[in-house]
Coordinates of C-alpha atoms and ligand atoms in Angstrom, one line a residue:
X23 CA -51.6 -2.5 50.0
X24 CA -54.2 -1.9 47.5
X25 CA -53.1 -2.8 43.9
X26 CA -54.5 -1.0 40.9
X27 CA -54.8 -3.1 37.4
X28 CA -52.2 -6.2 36.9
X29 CA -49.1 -5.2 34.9
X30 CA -48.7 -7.1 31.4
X31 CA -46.2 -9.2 31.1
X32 CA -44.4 -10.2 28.2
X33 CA -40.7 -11.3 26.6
X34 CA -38.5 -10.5 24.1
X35 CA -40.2 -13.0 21.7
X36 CA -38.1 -14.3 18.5
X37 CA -39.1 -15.0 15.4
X38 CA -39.8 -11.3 14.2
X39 CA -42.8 -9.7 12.4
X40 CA -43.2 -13.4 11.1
X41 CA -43.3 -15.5 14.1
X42 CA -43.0 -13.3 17.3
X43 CA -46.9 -13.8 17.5
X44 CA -46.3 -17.6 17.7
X45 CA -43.9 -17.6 20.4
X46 CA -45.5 -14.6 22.2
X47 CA -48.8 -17.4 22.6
X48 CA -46.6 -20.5 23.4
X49 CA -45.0 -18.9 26.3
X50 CA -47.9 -16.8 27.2
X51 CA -46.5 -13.0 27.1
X52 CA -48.9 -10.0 26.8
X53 CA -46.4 -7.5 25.6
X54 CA -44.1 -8.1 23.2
X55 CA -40.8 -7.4 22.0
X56 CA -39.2 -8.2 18.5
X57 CA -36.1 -7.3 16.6
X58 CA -36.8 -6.0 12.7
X59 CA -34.3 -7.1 10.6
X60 CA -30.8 -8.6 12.0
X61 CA -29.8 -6.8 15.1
X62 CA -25.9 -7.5 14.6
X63 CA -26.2 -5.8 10.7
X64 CA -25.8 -2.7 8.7
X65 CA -28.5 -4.3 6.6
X66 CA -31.4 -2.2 5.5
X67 CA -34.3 -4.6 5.4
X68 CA -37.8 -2.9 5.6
X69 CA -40.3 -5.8 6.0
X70 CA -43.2 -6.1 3.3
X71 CA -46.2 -4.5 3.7
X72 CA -48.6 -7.3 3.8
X73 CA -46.4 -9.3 6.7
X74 CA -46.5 -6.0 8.5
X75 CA -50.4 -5.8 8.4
X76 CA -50.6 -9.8 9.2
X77 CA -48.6 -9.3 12.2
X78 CA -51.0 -6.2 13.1
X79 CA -54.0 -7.9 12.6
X80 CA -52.7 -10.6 14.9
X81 CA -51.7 -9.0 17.7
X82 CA -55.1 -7.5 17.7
X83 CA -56.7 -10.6 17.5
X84 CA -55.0 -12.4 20.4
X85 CA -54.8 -9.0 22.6
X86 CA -51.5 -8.9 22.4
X87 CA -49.5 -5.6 23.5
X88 CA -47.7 -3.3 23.6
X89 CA -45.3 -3.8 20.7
X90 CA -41.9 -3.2 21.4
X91 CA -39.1 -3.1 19.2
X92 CA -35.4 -3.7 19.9
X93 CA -32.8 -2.0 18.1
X94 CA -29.7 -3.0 16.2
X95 CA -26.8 -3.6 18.8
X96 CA -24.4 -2.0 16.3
X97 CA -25.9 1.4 16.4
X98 CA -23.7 4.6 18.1
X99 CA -25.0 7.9 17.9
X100 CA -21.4 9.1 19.8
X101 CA -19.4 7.2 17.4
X102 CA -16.3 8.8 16.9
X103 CA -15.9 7.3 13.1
X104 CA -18.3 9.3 10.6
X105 CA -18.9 6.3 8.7
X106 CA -20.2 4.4 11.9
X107 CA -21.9 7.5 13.1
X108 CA -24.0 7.9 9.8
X109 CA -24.9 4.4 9.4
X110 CA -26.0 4.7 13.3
X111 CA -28.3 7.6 12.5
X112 CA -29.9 5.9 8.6
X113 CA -30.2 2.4 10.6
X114 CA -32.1 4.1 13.6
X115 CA -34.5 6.0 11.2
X116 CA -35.8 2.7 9.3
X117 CA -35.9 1.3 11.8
X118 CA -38.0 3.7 13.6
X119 CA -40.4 4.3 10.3
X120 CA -40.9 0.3 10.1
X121 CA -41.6 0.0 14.2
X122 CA -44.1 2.8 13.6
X123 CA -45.7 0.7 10.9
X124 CA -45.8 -2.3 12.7
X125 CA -48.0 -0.2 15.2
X126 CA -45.2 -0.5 18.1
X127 CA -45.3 1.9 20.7
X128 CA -41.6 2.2 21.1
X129 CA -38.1 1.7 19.5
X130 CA -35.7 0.8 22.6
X131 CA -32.1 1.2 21.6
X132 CA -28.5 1.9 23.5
X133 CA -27.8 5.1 22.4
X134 CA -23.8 3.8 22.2
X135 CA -20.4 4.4 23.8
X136 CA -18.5 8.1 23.8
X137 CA -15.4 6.4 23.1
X138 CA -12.2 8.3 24.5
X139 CA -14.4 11.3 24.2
X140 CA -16.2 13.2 27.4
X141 CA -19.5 13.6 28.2
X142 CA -19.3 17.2 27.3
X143 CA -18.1 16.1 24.0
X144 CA -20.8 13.2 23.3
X145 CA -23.6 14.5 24.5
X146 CA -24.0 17.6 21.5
X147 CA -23.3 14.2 18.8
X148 CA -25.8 12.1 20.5
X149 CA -28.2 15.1 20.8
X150 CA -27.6 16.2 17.0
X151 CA -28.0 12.4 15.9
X152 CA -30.9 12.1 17.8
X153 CA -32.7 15.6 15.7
X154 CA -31.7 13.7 12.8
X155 CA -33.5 9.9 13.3
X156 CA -36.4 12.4 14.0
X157 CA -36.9 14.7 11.5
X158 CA -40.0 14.8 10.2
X159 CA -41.0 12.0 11.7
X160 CA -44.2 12.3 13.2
X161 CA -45.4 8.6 13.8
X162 CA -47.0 7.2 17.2
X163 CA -43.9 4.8 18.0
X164 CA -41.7 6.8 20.3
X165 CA -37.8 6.5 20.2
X166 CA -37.0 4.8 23.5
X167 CA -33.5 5.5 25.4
X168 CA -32.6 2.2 27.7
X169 CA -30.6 2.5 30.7
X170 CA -27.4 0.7 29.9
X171 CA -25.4 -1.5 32.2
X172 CA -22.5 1.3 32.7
X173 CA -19.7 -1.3 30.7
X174 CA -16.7 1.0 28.9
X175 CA -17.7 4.5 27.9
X176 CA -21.6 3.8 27.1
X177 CA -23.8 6.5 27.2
X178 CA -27.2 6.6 29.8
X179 CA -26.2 4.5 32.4
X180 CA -26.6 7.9 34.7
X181 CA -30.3 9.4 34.8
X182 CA -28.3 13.0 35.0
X183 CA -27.1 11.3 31.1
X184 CA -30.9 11.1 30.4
X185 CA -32.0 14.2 31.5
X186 CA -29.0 16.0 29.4
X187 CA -30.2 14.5 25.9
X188 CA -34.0 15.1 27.0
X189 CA -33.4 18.6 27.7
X190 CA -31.2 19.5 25.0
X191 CA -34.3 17.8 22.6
X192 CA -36.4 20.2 24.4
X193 CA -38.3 17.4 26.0
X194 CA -39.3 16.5 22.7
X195 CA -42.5 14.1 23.4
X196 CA -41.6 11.3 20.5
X197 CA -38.7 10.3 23.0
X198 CA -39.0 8.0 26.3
X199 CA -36.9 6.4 29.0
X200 CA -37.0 2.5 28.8
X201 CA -35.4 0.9 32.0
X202 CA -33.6 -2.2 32.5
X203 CA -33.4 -3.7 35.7
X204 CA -30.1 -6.0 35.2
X205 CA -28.2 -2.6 33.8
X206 CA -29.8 -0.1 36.3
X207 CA -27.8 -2.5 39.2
X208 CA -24.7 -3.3 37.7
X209 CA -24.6 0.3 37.1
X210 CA -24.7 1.3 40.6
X211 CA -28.4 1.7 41.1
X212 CA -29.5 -0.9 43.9
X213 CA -33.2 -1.9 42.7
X214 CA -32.4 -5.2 44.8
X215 CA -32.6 -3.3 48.4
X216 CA -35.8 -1.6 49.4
X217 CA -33.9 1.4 50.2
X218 CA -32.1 1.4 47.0
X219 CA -35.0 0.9 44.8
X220 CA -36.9 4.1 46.6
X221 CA -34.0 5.9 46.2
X222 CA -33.3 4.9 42.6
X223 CA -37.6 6.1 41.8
X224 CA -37.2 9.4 43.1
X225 CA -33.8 10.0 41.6
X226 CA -35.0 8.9 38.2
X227 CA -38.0 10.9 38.9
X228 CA -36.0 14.2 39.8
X229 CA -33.6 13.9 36.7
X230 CA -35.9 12.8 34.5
X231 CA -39.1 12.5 35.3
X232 CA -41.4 9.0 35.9
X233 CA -43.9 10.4 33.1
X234 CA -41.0 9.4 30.4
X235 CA -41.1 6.1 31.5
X236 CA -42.4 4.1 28.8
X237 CA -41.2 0.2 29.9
X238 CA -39.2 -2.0 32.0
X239 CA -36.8 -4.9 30.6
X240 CA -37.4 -7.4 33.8
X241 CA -34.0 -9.6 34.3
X242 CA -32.4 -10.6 37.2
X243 CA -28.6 -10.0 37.6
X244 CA -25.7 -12.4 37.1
X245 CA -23.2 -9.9 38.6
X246 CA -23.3 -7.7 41.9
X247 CA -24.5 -3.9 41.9
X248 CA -22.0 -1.7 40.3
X249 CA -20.1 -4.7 38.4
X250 CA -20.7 -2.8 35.3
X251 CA -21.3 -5.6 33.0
X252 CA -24.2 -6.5 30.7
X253 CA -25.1 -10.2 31.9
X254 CA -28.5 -10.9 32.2
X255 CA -30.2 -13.9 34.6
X256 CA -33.5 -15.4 35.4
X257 CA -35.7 -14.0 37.7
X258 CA -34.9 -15.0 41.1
X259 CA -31.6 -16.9 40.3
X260 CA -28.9 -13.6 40.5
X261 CA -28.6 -10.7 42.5
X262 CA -31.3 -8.8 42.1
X263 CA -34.0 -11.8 43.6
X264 CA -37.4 -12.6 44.1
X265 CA -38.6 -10.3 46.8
X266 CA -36.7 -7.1 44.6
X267 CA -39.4 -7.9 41.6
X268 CA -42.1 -8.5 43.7
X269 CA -41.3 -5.0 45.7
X270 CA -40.5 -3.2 41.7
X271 CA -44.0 -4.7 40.4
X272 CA -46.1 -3.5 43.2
X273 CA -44.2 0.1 43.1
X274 CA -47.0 2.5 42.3
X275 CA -44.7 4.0 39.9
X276 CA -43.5 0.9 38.1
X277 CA -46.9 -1.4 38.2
X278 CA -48.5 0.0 35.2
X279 CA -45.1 -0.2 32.6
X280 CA -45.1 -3.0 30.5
X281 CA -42.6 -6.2 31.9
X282 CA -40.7 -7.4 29.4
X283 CA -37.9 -10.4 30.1
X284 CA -34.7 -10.8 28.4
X285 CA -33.8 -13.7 30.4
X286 CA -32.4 -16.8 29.5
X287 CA -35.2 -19.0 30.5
X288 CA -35.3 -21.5 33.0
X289 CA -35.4 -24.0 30.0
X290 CA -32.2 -22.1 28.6
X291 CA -34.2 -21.3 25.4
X292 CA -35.1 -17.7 26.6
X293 CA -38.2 -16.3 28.3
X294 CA -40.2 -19.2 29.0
X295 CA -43.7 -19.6 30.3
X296 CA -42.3 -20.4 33.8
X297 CA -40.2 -17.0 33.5
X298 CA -44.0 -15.1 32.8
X299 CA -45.7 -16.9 35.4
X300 CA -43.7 -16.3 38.0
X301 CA -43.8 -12.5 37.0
X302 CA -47.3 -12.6 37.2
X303 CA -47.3 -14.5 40.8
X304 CA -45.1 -12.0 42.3
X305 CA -47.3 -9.2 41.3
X306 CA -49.9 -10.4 42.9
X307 CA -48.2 -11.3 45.8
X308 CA -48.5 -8.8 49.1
X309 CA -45.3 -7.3 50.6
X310 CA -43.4 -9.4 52.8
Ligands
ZN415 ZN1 -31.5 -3.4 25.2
ZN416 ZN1 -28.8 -6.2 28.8

């Protein structure tokens, strides 16, 4: 098998705009994923200009890249509660504005939980919530939608999910499909067989389409396919395995996304250097 340019590898780095860049070079991630602001608060916190340019300027300098940022956990664009659903929509604008700033290529959020409510019913507030983060918005940062892990009502663990907000945006080209491998198997997708992982490309690729494929949160799985639970492990030590990663990060389709691990760490600190190595070593390993 021939393999086109390595993937780059990276981690969910703490630390923020103020220290992501520190940790991103300690552990030896490429691309790079930070939160901006507190991810469990309402809290409008815009960072200031000059750490914003300080943070570009390094991630130049150590060819660094691409920027991700995570969104806040607490935001719903289904909520049933106005006030929660308003909040939601300010929160993900900011946010969006101050990731565009900080020259990241995407916002990845879970677009939330429908509640009691059906799919019929959530997907015209997640749709109309979505118009609203983006208007008049016009930066290069895109608004990315993750696959989510299928626990309680949340919205977008089905690709058919997906392909219902991106057509009712009118495949509006600010927006893009992050996956996650731990949530794409607990919610029924099997990424870990051969088979499954063929069969989960090409349906992702007829619902949605493997052009809005933007990046891939790389964590192995503490619980079996379809468990429906958000429980992240490190590669090779849950359910999803070695061989699985190796097969995802020589897919055609899947090589050239950005890796980014959300794993504990085999050190228990988060994604170590060990956790991006062995990324890296599987990709360059043939097929078995
Ligand atoms: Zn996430
Ligand atoms: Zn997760």
């Amino acid at each position: 098998m021939t393999t086109t340019a390595e993937p780059r590898i990276g981690a969910h780095c703490h630390g923020g705009l103020k220290g992501a860049v520190k940790t991103a070079r300690a552990i030896g991630a490429q691309a790079i994923q930070i939160f901006i602001g507190s991810p469990q608060s309402w809290k409008r916190s815009p960072p200031e200009a000059a750490v914003v340019d300080r943070f570009r300027a390094e991630v130049v300098e150590h060819d660094l890249g691409p920027v991700f940022v995570h969104g806040s956990y607490l935001i719903n664009l289904a909520a049933q509660r106005p006030p929660i659903l308003g909040k939601s929509v300010a929160s993900l604008a900011w946010q969006l504005r101050a990731a565009d700033r900080a020259g990241a290529a995407g916002l990845i959020f879970h677009p939330g939980s429908a509640g009691t409510a059906s799919w019929d019913e959530a997907l015209p507030k997640t749709v109309r919530a979505m118009e609203q983060v983006l208007e008049g918005y016009d930066g290069a940062c895109r608004l990315l939608l993750e696959t989510c892990a299928g626990q309680g009502a949340t919205i977008g663990c089905r690709f058919e999910e997906m392909r219902d907000i991106m057509d009712a945006l009118g495949r509006d080209e600010r927006i893009g499909v992050c996956w996650d491998t731990q949530h794409l198997l607990a919610s029924g997708y099997d990424v870990a067989s051969r088979d499954g992982l063929e069969a989960t490309v090409s349906a992702f690729d007829r619902e949605v389409g493997l052009d809005w494929l933007c990046a891939i949160h790389a964590n192995d799985s503490k619980v079996p396919l379809g468990a429906r639970r958000d429980r992240h492990e490190n590669i090779g030590e849950g359910h999803i395995g070695r061989a699985a990663f190796r097969r995802m990060l020589l897919h055609p389709a899947l090589r050239p996304m950005p890796w980014i691990l959300e794993t504990p760490g085999f050190g228990g600190k988060g994604p170590d250097r060990e956790s991006i190595t062995l990324l890296h070593d599987l990709s360059r390993s043939p097929v078995a």
